[in-house]
PDB file of C-alpha atoms and ligand atoms in Angstrom:
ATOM      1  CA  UNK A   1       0.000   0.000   0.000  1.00  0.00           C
ATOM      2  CA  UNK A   2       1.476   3.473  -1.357  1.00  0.00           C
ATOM      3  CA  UNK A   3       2.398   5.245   2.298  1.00  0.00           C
ATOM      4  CA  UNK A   4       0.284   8.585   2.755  1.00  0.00           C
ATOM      5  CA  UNK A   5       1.897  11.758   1.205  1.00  0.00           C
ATOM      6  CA  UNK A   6       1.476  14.405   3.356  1.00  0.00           C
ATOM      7  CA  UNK A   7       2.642  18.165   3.000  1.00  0.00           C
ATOM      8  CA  UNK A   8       3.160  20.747   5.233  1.00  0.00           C
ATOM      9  CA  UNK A   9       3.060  24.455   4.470  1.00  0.00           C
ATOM     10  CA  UNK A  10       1.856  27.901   6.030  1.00  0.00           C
ATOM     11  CA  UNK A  11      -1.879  28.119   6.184  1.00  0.00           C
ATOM     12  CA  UNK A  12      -2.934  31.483   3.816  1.00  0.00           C
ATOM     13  CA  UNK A  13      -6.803  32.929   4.200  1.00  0.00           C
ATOM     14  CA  UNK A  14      -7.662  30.919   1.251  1.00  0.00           C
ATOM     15  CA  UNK A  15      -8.101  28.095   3.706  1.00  0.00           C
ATOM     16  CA  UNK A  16      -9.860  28.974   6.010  1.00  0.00           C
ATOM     17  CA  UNK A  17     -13.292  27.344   4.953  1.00  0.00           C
ATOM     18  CA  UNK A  18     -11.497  23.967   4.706  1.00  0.00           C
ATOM     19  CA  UNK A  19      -9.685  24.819   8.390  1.00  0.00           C
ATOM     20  CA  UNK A  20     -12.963  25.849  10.019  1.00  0.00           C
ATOM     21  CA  UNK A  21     -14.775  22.279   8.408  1.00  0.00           C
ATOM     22  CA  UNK A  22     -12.061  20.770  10.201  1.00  0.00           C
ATOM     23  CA  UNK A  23     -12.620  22.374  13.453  1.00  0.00           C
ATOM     24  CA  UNK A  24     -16.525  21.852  13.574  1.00  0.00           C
ATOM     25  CA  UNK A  25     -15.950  18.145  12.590  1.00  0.00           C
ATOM     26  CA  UNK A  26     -14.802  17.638  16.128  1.00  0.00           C
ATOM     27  CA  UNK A  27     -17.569  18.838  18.507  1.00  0.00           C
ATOM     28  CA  UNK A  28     -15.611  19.491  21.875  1.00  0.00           C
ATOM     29  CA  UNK A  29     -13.325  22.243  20.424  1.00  0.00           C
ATOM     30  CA  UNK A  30     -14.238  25.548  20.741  1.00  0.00           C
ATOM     31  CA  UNK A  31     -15.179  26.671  17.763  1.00  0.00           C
ATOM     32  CA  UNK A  32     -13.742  29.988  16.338  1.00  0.00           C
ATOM     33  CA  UNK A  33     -15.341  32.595  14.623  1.00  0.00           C
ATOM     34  CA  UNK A  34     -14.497  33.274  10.905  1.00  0.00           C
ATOM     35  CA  UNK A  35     -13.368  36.810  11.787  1.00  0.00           C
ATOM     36  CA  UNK A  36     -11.173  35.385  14.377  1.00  0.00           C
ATOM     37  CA  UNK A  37      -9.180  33.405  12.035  1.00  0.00           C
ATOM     38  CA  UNK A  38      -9.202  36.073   9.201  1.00  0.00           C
ATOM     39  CA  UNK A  39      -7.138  37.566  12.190  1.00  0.00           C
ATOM     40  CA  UNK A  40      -4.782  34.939  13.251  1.00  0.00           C
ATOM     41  CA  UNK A  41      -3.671  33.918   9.811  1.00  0.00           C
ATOM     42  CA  UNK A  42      -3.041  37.199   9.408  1.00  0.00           C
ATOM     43  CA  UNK A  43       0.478  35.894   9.747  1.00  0.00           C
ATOM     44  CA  UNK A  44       1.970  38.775  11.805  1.00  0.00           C
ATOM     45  CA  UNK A  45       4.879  38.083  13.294  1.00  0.00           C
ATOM     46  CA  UNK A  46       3.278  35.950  16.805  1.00  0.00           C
ATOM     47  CA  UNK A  47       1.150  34.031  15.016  1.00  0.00           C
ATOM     48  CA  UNK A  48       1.865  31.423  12.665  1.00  0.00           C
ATOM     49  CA  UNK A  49      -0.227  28.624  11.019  1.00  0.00           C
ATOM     50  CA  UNK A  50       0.430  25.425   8.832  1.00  0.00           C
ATOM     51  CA  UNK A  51      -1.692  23.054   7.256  1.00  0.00           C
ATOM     52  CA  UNK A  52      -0.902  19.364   6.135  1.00  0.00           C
ATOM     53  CA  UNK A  53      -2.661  18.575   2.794  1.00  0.00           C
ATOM     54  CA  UNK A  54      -3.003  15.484   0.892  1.00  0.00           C
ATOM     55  CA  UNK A  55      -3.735  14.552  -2.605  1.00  0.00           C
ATOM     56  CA  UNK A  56      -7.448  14.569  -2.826  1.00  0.00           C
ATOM     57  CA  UNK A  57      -9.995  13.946  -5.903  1.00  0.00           C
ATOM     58  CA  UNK A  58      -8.424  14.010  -9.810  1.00  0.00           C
ATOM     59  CA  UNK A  59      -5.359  14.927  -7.796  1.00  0.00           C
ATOM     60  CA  UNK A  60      -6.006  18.042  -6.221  1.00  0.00           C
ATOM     61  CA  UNK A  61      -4.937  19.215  -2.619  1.00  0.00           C
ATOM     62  CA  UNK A  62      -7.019  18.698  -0.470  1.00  0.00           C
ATOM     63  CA  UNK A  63      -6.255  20.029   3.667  1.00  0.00           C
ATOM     64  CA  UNK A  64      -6.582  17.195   6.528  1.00  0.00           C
ATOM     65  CA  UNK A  65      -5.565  19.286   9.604  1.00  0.00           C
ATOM     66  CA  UNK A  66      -4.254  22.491  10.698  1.00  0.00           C
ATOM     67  CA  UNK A  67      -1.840  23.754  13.832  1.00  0.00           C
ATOM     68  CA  UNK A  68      -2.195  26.824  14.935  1.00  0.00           C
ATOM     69  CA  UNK A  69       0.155  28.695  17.428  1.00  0.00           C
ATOM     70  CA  UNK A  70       1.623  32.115  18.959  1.00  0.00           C
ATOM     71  CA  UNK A  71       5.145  32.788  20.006  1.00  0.00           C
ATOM     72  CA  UNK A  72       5.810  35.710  22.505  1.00  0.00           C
ATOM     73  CA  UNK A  73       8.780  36.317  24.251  1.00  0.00           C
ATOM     74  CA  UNK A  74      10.139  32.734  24.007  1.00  0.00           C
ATOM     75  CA  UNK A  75       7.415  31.079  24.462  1.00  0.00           C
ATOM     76  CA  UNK A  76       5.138  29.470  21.874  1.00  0.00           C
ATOM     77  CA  UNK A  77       0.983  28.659  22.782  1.00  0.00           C
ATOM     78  CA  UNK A  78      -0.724  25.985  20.329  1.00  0.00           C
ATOM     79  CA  UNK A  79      -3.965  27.787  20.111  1.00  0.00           C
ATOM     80  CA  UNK A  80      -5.419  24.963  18.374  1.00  0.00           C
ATOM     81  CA  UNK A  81      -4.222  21.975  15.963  1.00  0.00           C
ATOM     82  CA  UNK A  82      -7.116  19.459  14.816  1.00  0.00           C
ATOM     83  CA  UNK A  83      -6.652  16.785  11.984  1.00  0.00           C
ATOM     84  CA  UNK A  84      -9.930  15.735  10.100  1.00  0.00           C
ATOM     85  CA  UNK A  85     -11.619  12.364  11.655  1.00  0.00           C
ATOM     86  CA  UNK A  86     -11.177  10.228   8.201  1.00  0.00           C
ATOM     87  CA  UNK A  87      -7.802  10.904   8.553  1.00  0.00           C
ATOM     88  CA  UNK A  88      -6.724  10.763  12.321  1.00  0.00           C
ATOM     89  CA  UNK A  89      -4.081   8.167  13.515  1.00  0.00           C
ATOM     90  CA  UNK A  90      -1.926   8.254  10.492  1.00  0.00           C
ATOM     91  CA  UNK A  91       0.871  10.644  11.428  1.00  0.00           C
ATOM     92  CA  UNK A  92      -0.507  13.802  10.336  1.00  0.00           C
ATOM     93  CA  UNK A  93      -0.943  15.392  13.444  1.00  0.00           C
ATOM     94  CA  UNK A  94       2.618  14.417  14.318  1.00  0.00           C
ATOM     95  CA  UNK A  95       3.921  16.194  11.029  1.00  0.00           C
ATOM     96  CA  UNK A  96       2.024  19.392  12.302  1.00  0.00           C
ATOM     97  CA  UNK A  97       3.456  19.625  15.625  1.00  0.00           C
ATOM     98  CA  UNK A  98       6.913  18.778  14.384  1.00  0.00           C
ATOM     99  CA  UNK A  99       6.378  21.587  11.910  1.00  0.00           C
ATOM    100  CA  UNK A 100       4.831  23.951  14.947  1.00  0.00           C
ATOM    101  CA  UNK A 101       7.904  23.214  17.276  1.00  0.00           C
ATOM    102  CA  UNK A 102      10.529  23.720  14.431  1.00  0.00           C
ATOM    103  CA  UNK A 103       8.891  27.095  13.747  1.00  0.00           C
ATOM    104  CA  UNK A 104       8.765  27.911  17.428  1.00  0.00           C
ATOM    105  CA  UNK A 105      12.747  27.155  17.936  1.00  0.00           C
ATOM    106  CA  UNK A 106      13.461  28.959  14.833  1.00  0.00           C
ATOM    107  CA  UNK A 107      12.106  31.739  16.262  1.00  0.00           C
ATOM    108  CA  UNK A 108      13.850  31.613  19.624  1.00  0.00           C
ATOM    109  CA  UNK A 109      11.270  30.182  22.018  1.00  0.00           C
ATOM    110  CA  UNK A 110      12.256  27.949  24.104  1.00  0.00           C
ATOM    111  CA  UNK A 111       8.875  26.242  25.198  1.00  0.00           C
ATOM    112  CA  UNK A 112       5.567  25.459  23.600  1.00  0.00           C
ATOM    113  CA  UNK A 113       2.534  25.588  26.136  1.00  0.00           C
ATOM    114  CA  UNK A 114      -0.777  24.597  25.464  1.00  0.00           C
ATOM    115  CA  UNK A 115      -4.117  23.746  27.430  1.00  0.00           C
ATOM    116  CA  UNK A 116      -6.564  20.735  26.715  1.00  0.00           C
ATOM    117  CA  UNK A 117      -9.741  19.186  28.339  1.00  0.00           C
ATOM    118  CA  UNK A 118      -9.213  17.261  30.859  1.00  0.00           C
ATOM    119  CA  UNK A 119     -11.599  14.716  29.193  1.00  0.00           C
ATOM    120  CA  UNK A 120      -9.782  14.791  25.842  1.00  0.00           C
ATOM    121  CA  UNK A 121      -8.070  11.962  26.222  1.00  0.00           C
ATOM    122  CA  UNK A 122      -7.342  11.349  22.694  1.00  0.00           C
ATOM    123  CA  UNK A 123      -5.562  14.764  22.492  1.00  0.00           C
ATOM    124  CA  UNK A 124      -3.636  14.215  25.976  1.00  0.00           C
ATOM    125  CA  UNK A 125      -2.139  10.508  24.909  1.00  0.00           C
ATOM    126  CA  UNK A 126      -1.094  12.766  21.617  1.00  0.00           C
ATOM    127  CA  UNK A 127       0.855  15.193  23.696  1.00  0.00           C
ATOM    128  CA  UNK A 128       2.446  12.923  25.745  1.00  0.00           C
ATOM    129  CA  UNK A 129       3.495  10.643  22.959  1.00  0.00           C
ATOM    130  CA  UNK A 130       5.252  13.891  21.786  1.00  0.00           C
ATOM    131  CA  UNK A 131       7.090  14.387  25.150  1.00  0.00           C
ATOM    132  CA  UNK A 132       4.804  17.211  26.567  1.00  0.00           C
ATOM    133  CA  UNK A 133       4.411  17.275  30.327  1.00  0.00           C
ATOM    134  CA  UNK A 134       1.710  18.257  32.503  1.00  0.00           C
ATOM    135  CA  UNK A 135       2.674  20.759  34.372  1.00  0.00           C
ATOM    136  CA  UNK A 136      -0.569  22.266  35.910  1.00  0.00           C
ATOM    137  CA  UNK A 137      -4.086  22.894  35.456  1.00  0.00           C
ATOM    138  CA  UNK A 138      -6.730  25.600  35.381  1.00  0.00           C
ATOM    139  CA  UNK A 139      -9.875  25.498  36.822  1.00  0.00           C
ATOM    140  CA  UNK A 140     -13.096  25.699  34.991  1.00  0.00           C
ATOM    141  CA  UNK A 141     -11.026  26.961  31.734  1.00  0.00           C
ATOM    142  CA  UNK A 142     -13.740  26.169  29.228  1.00  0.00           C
ATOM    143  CA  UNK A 143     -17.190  26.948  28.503  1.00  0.00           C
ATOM    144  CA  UNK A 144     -19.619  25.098  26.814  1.00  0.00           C
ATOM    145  CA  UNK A 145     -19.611  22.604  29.117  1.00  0.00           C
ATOM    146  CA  UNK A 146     -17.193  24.349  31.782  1.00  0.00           C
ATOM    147  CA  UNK A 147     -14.345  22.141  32.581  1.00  0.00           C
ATOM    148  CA  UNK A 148     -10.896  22.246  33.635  1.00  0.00           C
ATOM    149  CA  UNK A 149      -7.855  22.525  31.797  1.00  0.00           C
ATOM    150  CA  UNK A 150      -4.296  21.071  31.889  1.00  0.00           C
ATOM    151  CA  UNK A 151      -1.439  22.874  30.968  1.00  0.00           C
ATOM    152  CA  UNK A 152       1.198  20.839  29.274  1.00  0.00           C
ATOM    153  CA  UNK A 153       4.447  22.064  27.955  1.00  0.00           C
ATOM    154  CA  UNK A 154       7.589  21.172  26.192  1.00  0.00           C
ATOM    155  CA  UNK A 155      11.060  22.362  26.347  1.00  0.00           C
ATOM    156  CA  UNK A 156      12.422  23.053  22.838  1.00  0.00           C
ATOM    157  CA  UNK A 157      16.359  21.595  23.383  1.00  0.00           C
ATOM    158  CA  UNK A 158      19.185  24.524  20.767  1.00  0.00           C
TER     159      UNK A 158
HETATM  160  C1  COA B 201      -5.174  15.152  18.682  1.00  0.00           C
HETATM  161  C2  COA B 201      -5.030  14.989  17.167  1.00  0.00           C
HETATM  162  C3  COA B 201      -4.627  16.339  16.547  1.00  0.00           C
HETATM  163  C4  COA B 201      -3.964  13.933  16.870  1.00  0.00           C
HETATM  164  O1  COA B 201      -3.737  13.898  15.466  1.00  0.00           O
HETATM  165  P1  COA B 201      -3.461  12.514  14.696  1.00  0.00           P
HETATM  166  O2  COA B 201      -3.037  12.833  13.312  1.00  0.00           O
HETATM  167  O3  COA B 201      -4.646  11.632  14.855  1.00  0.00           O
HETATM  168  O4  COA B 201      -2.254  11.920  15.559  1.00  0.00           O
HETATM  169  P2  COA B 201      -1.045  10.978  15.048  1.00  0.00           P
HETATM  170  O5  COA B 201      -1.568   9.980  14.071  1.00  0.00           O
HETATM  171  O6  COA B 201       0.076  11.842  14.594  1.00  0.00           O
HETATM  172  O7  COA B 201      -0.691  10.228  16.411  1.00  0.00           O
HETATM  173  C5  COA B 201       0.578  10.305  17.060  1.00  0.00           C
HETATM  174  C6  COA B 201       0.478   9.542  18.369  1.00  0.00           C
HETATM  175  O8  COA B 201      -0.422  10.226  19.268  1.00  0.00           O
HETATM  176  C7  COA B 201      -1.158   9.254  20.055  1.00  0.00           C
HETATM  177  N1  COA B 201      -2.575   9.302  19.693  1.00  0.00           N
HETATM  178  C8  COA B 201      -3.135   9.972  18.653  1.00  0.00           C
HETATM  179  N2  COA B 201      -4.484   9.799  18.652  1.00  0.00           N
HETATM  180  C9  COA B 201      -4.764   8.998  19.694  1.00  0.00           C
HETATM  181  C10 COA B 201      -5.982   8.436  20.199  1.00  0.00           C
HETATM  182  N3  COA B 201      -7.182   8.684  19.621  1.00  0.00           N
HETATM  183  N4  COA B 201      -5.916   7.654  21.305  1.00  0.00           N
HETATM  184  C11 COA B 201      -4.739   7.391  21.911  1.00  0.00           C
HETATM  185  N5  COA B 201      -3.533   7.891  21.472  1.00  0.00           N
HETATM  186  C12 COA B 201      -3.553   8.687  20.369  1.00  0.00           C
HETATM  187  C13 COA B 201      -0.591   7.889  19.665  1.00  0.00           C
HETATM  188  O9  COA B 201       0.481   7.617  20.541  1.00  0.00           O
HETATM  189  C14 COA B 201      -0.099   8.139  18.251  1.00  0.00           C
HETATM  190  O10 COA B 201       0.933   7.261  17.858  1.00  0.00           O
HETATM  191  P3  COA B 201       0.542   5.794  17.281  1.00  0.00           P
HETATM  192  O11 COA B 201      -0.580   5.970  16.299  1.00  0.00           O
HETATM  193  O12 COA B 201       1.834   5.332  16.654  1.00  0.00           O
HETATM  194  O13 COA B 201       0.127   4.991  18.475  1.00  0.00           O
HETATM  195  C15 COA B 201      -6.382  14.486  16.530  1.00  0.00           C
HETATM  196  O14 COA B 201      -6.812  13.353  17.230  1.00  0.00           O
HETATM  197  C16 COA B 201      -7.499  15.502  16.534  1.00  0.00           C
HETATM  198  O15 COA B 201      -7.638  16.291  15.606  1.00  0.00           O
HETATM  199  N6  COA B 201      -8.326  15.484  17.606  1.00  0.00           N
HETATM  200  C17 COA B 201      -9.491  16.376  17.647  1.00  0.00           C
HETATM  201  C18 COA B 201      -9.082  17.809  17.864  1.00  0.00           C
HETATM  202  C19 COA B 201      -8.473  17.999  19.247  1.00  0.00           C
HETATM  203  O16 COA B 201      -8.969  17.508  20.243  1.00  0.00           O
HETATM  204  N7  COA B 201      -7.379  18.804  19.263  1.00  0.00           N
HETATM  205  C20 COA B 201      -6.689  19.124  20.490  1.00  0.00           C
HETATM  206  C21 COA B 201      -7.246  20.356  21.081  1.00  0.00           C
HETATM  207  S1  COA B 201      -6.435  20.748  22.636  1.00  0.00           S
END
């Protein structure tokens, strides 16, 4: 079986339709108004975005997940990084957290933070198998249904 060909580049407004499909496909995010990501890929120069595509129908592109993420100071926050259901388990979300943390050293931080559902088990296994720690929590961090967070991070080694 031909291995999955999957490509990573910087996520431009033009896919935002296909990012925010993504995101509602998977009911316990929080989903994000289409305003707010006209403003984060914005691509200033804290917040930076990538998308993994594959090759869809009569061999056009077609985007399976997205990683989004914020560096300040040196220290870089996943905001958000979802693959699409069809395609989960296969490595993809890997690729886009590889790509995130690359991006993140390259631009001098020297930690990536993030928060996730306690209940999102899924997600926390993911983090873990990527050497993030948990390293605290916060209490009643979402809405919709209010629950609490934990903070995980991981040092980014020069
Ligand atoms: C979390 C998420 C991005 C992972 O992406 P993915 O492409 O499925 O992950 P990968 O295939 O790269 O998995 C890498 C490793 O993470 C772990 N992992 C991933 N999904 C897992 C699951 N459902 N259960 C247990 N472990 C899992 C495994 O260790 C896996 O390695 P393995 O397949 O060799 O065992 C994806 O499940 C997703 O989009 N979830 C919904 C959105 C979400 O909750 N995002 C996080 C918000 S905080």
């Amino acid at each position: 079986m031909k291995a999955l060909e999957v490509r990573i580049r910087k996520a431009r407004k033009g896919d935002i339709d296909r990012i925010i499909d993504i995101e509602r496909s998977w009911h316990h995010l929080s989903h994000w108004s289409i305003d707010s990501y006209y403003r984060l890929l914005n691509d200033d120069s804290f917040t930076s975005s990538f998308v993994a595509e594959i090759e869809g129908e009569k061999n056009y592109p077609n985007i399976v997940g997205f990683v989004i993420f914020h560096i300040a100071a040196d220290v870089s926050e996943i905001y958000n990084i979802a693959v699409e259901a069809a395609h989960a388990r296969s490595g993809i979300g890997n690729e886009l957290m590889a790509a995130a943390v690359q991006e993140s050293g390259r631009r001098k931080a020297h930690k990536v933070i993030l928060e996730v559902r306690k209940s999102n088990n899924p997600a926390i296994n993911f983090y873990l198998k990527f050497d993030f720690k948990i390293t605290g929590e916060r209490k009643n961090y979402y809405s919709n249904p209010i629950e609490d967070a934990y903070i995980m991070e991981l040092e980014i080694s020069d």
